[in-house]
mmCIF file with all atom_site columns, C-alpha atoms and ligand atoms in Angstrom:
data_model
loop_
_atom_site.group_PDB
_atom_site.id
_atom_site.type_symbol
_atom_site.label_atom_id
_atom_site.label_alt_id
_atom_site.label_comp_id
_atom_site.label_asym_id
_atom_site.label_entity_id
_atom_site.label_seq_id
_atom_site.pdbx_PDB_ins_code
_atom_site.Cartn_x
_atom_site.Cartn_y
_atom_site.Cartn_z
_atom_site.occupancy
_atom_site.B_iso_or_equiv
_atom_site.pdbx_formal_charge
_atom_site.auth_seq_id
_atom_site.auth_comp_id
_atom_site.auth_asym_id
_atom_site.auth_atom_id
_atom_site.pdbx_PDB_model_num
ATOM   1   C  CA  . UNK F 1 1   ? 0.000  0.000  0.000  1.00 59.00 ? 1452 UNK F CA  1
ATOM   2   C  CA  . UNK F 1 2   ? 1.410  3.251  -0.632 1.00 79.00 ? 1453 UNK F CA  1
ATOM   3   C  CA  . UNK F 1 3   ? 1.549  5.692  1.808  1.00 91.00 ? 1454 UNK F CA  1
ATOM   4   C  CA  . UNK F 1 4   ? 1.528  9.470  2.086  1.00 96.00 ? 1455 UNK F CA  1
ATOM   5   C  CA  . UNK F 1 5   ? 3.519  11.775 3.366  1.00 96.00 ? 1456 UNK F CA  1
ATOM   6   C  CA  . UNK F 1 6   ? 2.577  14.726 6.124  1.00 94.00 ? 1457 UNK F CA  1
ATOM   7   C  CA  . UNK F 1 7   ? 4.276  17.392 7.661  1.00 90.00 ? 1458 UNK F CA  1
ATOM   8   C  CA  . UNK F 1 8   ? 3.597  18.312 10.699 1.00 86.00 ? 1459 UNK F CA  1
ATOM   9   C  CA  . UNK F 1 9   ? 4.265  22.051 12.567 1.00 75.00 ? 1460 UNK F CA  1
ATOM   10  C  CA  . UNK F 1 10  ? 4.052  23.748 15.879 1.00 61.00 ? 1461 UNK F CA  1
ATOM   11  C  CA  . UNK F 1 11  ? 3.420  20.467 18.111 1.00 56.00 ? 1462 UNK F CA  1
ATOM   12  C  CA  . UNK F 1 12  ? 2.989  20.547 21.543 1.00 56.00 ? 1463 UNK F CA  1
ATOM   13  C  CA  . UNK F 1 13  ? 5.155  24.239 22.738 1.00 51.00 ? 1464 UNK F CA  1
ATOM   14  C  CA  . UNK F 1 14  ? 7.852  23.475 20.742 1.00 54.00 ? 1465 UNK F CA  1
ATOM   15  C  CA  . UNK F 1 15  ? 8.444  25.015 17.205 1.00 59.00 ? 1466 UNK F CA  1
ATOM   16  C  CA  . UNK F 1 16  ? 9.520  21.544 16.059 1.00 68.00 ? 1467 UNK F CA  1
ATOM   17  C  CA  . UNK F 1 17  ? 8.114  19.631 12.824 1.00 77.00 ? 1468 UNK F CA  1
ATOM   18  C  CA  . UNK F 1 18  ? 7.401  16.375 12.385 1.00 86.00 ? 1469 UNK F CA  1
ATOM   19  C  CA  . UNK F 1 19  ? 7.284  13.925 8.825  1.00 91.00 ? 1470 UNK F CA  1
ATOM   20  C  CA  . UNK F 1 20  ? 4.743  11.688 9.774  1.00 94.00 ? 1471 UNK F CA  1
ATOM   21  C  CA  . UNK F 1 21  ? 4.319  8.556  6.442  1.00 96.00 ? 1472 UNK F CA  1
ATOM   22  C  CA  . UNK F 1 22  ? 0.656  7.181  7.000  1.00 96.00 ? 1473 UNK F CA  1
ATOM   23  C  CA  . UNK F 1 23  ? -2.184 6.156  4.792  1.00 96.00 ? 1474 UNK F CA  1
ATOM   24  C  CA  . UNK F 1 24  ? -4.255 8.940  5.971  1.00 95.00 ? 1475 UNK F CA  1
ATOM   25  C  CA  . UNK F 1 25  ? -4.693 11.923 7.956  1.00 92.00 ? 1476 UNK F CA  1
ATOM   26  C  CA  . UNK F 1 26  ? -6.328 10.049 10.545 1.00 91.00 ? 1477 UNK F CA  1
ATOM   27  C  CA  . UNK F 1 27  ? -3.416 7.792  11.090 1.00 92.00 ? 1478 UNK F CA  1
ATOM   28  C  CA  . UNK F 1 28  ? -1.383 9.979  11.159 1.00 91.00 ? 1479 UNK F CA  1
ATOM   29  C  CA  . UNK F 1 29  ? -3.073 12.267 13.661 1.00 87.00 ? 1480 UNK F CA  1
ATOM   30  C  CA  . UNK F 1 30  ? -2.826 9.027  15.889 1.00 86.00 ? 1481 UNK F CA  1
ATOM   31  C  CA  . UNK F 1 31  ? 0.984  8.651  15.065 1.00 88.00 ? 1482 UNK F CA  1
ATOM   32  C  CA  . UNK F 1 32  ? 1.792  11.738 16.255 1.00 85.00 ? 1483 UNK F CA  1
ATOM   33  C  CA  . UNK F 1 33  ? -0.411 12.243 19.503 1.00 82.00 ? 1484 UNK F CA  1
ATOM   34  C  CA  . UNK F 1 34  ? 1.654  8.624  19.981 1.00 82.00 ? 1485 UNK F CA  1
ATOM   35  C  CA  . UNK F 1 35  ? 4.938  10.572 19.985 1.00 79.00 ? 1486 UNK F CA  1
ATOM   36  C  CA  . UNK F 1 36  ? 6.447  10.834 23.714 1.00 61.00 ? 1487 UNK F CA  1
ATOM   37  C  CA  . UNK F 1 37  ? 6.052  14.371 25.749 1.00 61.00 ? 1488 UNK F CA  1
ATOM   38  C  CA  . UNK F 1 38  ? 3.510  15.397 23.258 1.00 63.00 ? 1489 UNK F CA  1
ATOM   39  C  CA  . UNK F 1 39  ? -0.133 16.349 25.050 1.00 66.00 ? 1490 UNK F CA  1
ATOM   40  C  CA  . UNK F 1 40  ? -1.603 18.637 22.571 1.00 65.00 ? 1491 UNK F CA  1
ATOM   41  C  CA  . UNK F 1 41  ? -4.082 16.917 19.709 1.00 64.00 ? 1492 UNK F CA  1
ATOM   42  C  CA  . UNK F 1 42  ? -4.216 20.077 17.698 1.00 70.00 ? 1493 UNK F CA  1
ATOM   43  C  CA  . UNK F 1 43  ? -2.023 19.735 15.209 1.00 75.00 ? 1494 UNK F CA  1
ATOM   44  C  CA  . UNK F 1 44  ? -1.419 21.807 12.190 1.00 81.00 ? 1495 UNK F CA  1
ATOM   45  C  CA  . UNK F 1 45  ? -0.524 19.469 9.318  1.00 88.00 ? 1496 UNK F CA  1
ATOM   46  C  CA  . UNK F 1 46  ? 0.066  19.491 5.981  1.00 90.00 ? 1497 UNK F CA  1
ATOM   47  C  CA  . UNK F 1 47  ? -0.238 16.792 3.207  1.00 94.00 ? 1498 UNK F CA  1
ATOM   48  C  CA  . UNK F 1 48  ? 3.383  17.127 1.144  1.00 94.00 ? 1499 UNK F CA  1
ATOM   49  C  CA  . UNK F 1 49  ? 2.617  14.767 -1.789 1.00 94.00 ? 1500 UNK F CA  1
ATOM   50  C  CA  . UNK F 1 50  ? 6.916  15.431 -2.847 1.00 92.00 ? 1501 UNK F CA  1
ATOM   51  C  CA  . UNK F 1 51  ? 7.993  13.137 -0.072 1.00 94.00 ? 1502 UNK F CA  1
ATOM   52  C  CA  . UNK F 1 52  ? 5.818  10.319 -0.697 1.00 96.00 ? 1503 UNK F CA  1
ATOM   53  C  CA  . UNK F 1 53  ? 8.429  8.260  -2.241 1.00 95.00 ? 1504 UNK F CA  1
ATOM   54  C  CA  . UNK F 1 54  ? 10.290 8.771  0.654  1.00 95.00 ? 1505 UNK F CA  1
ATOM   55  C  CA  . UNK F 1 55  ? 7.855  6.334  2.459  1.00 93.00 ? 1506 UNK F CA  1
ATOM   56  C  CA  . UNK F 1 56  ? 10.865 3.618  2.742  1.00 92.00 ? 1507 UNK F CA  1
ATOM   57  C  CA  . UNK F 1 57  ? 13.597 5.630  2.530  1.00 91.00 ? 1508 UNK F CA  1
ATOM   58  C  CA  . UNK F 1 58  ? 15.546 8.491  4.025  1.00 91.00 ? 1509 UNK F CA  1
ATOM   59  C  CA  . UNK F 1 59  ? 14.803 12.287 2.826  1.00 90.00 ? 1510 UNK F CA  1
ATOM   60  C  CA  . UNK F 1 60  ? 17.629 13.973 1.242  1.00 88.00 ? 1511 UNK F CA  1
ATOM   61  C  CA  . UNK F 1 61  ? 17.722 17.291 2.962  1.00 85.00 ? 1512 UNK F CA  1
ATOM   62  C  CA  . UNK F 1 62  ? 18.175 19.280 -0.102 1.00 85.00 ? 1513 UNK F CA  1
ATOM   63  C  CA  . UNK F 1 63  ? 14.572 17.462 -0.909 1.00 87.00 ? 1514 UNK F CA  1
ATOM   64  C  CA  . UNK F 1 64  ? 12.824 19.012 2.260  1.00 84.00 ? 1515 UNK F CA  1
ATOM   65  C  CA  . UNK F 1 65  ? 14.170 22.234 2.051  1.00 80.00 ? 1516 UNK F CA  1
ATOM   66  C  CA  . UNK F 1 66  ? 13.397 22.750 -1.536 1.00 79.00 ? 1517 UNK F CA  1
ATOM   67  C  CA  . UNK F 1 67  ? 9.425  21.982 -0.490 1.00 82.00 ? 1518 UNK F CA  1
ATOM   68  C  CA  . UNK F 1 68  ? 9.576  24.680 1.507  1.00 76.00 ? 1519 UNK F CA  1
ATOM   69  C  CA  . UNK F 1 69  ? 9.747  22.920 5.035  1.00 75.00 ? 1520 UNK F CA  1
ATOM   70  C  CA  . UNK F 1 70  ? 12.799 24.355 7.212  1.00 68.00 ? 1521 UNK F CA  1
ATOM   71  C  CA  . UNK F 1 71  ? 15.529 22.218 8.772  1.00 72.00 ? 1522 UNK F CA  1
ATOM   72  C  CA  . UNK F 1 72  ? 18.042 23.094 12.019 1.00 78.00 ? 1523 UNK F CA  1
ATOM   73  C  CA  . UNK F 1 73  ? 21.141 23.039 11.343 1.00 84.00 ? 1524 UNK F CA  1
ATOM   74  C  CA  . UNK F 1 74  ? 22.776 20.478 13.749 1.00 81.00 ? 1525 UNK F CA  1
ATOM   75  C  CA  . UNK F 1 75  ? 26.074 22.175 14.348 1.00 90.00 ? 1526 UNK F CA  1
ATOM   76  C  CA  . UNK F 1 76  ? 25.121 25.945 14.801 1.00 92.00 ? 1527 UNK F CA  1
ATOM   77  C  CA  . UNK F 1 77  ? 21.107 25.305 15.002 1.00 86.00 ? 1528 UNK F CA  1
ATOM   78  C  CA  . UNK F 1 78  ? 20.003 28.093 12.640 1.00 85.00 ? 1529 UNK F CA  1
ATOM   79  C  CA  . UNK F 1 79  ? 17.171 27.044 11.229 1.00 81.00 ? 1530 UNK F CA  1
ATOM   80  C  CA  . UNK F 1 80  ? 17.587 26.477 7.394  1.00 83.00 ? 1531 UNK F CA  1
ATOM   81  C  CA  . UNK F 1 81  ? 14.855 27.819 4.802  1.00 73.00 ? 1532 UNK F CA  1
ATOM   82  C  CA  . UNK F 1 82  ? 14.320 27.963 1.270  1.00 65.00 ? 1533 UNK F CA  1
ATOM   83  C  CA  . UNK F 1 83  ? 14.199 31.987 1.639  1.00 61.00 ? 1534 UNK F CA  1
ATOM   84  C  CA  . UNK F 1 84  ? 16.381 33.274 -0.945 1.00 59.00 ? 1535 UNK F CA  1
ATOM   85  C  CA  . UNK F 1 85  ? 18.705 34.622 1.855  1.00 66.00 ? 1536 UNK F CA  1
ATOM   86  C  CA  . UNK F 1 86  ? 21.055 31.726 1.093  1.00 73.00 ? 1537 UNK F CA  1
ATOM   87  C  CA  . UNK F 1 87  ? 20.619 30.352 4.757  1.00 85.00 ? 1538 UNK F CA  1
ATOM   88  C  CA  . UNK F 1 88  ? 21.346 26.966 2.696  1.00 87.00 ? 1539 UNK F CA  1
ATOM   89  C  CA  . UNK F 1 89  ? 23.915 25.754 0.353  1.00 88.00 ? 1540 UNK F CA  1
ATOM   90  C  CA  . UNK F 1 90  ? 22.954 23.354 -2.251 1.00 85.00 ? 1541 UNK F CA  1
ATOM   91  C  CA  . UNK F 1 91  ? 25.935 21.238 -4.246 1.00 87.00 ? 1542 UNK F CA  1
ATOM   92  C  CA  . UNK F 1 92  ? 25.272 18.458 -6.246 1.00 84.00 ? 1543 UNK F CA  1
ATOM   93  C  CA  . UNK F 1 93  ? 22.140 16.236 -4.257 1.00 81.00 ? 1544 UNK F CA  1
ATOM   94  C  CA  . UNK F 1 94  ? 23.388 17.611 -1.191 1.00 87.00 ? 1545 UNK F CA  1
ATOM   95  C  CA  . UNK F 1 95  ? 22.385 20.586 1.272  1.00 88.00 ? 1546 UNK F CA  1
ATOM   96  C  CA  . UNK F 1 96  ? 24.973 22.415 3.618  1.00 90.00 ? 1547 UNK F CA  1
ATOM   97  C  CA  . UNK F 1 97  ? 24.153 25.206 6.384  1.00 91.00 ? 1548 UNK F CA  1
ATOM   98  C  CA  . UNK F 1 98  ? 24.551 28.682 4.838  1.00 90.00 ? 1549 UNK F CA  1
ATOM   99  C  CA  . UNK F 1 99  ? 25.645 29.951 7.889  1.00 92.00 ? 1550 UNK F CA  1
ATOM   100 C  CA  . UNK F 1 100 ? 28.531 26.770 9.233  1.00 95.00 ? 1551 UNK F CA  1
ATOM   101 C  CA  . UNK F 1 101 ? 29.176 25.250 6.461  1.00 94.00 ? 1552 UNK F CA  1
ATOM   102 C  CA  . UNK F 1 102 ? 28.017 21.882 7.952  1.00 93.00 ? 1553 UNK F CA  1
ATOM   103 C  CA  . UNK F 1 103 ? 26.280 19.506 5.818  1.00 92.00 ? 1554 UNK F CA  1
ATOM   104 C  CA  . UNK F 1 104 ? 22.697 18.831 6.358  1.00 88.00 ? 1555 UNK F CA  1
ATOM   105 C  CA  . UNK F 1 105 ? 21.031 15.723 6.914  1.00 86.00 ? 1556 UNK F CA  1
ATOM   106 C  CA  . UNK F 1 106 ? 16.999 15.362 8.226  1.00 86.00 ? 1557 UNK F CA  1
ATOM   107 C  CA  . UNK F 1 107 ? 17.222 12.946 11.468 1.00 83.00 ? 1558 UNK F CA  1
ATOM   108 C  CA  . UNK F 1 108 ? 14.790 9.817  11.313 1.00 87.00 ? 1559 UNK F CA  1
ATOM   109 C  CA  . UNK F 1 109 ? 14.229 11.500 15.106 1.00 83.00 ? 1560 UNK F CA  1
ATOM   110 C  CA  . UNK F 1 110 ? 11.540 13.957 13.503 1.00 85.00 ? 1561 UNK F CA  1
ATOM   111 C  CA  . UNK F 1 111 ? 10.077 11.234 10.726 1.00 92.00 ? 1562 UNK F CA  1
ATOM   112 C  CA  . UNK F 1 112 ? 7.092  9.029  12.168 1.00 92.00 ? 1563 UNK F CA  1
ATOM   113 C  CA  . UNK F 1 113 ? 6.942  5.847  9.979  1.00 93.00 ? 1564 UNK F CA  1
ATOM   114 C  CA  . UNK F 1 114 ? 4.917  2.763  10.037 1.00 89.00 ? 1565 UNK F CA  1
ATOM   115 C  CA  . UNK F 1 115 ? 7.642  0.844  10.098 1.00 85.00 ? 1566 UNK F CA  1
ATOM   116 C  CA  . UNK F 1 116 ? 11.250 2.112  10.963 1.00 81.00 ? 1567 UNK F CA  1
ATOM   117 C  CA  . UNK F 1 117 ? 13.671 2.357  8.645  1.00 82.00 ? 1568 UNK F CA  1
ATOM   118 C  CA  . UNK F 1 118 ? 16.400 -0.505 9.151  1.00 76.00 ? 1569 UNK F CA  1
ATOM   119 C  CA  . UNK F 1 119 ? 20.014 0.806  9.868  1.00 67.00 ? 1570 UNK F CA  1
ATOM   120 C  CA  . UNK F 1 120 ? 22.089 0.790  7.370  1.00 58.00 ? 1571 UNK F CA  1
HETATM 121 ZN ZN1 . ZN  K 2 .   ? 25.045 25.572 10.741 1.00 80.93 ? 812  ZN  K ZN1 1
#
């Protein structure tokens, strides 16, 4: 079955965003209110039908940005936009922090999936 891809802002008091992969908005309401620490059930999501194919697979940075969805850098935490303000670098496939240099990466730690992605 395929699934679909939500993004998820402003969760509990913390400007934080979740990727939740889920067949539909009601699941993935459910995943999220499953998340530990998190006691609020109004959540503001968004459907993101780009990431879908991400369902099994890790998203490339550069791919999240470019949707519009911002990322924290995890050496300096800026947070990263697609703003024109060149707060990211893009080379090649990849995505680097405009303002360290460091290179970008989205952590499975904000991605809810059905079933975990195996370690590589
Ligand atoms: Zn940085």
């Amino acid at each position: 079955m395929k699934c679909k891809a939500y993004v998820c802002s402003d969760i509990c008091c913390y400007k934080r965003m979740y990727i939740v992969f889920a067949d539909n908005l009601k699941e993935a309401k459910i995943m999220l209110t499953r998340v530990k620490g998190c006691e609020t059930v109004d959540f503001d999501i968004s459907r993101e039908a780009q990431l879908d194919k991400y369902c099994n697979k890790p998203i490339p940075a550069q791919i999240l940005i470019r949707t519009g969805w911002f990322g924290i850098c995890p050496e300096c935490c800026n947070n990263v936009y697609i703003d024109g303000k060149s707060t990211a670098i893009y080379k090649g496939s990849k995505a680097y922090c405009g303002y360290c240099g460091e290179e970008l990466v989205v952590s499975e730690d904000i991605v809810l999936r059905k079933t975990p992605l195996k370690k590589l």
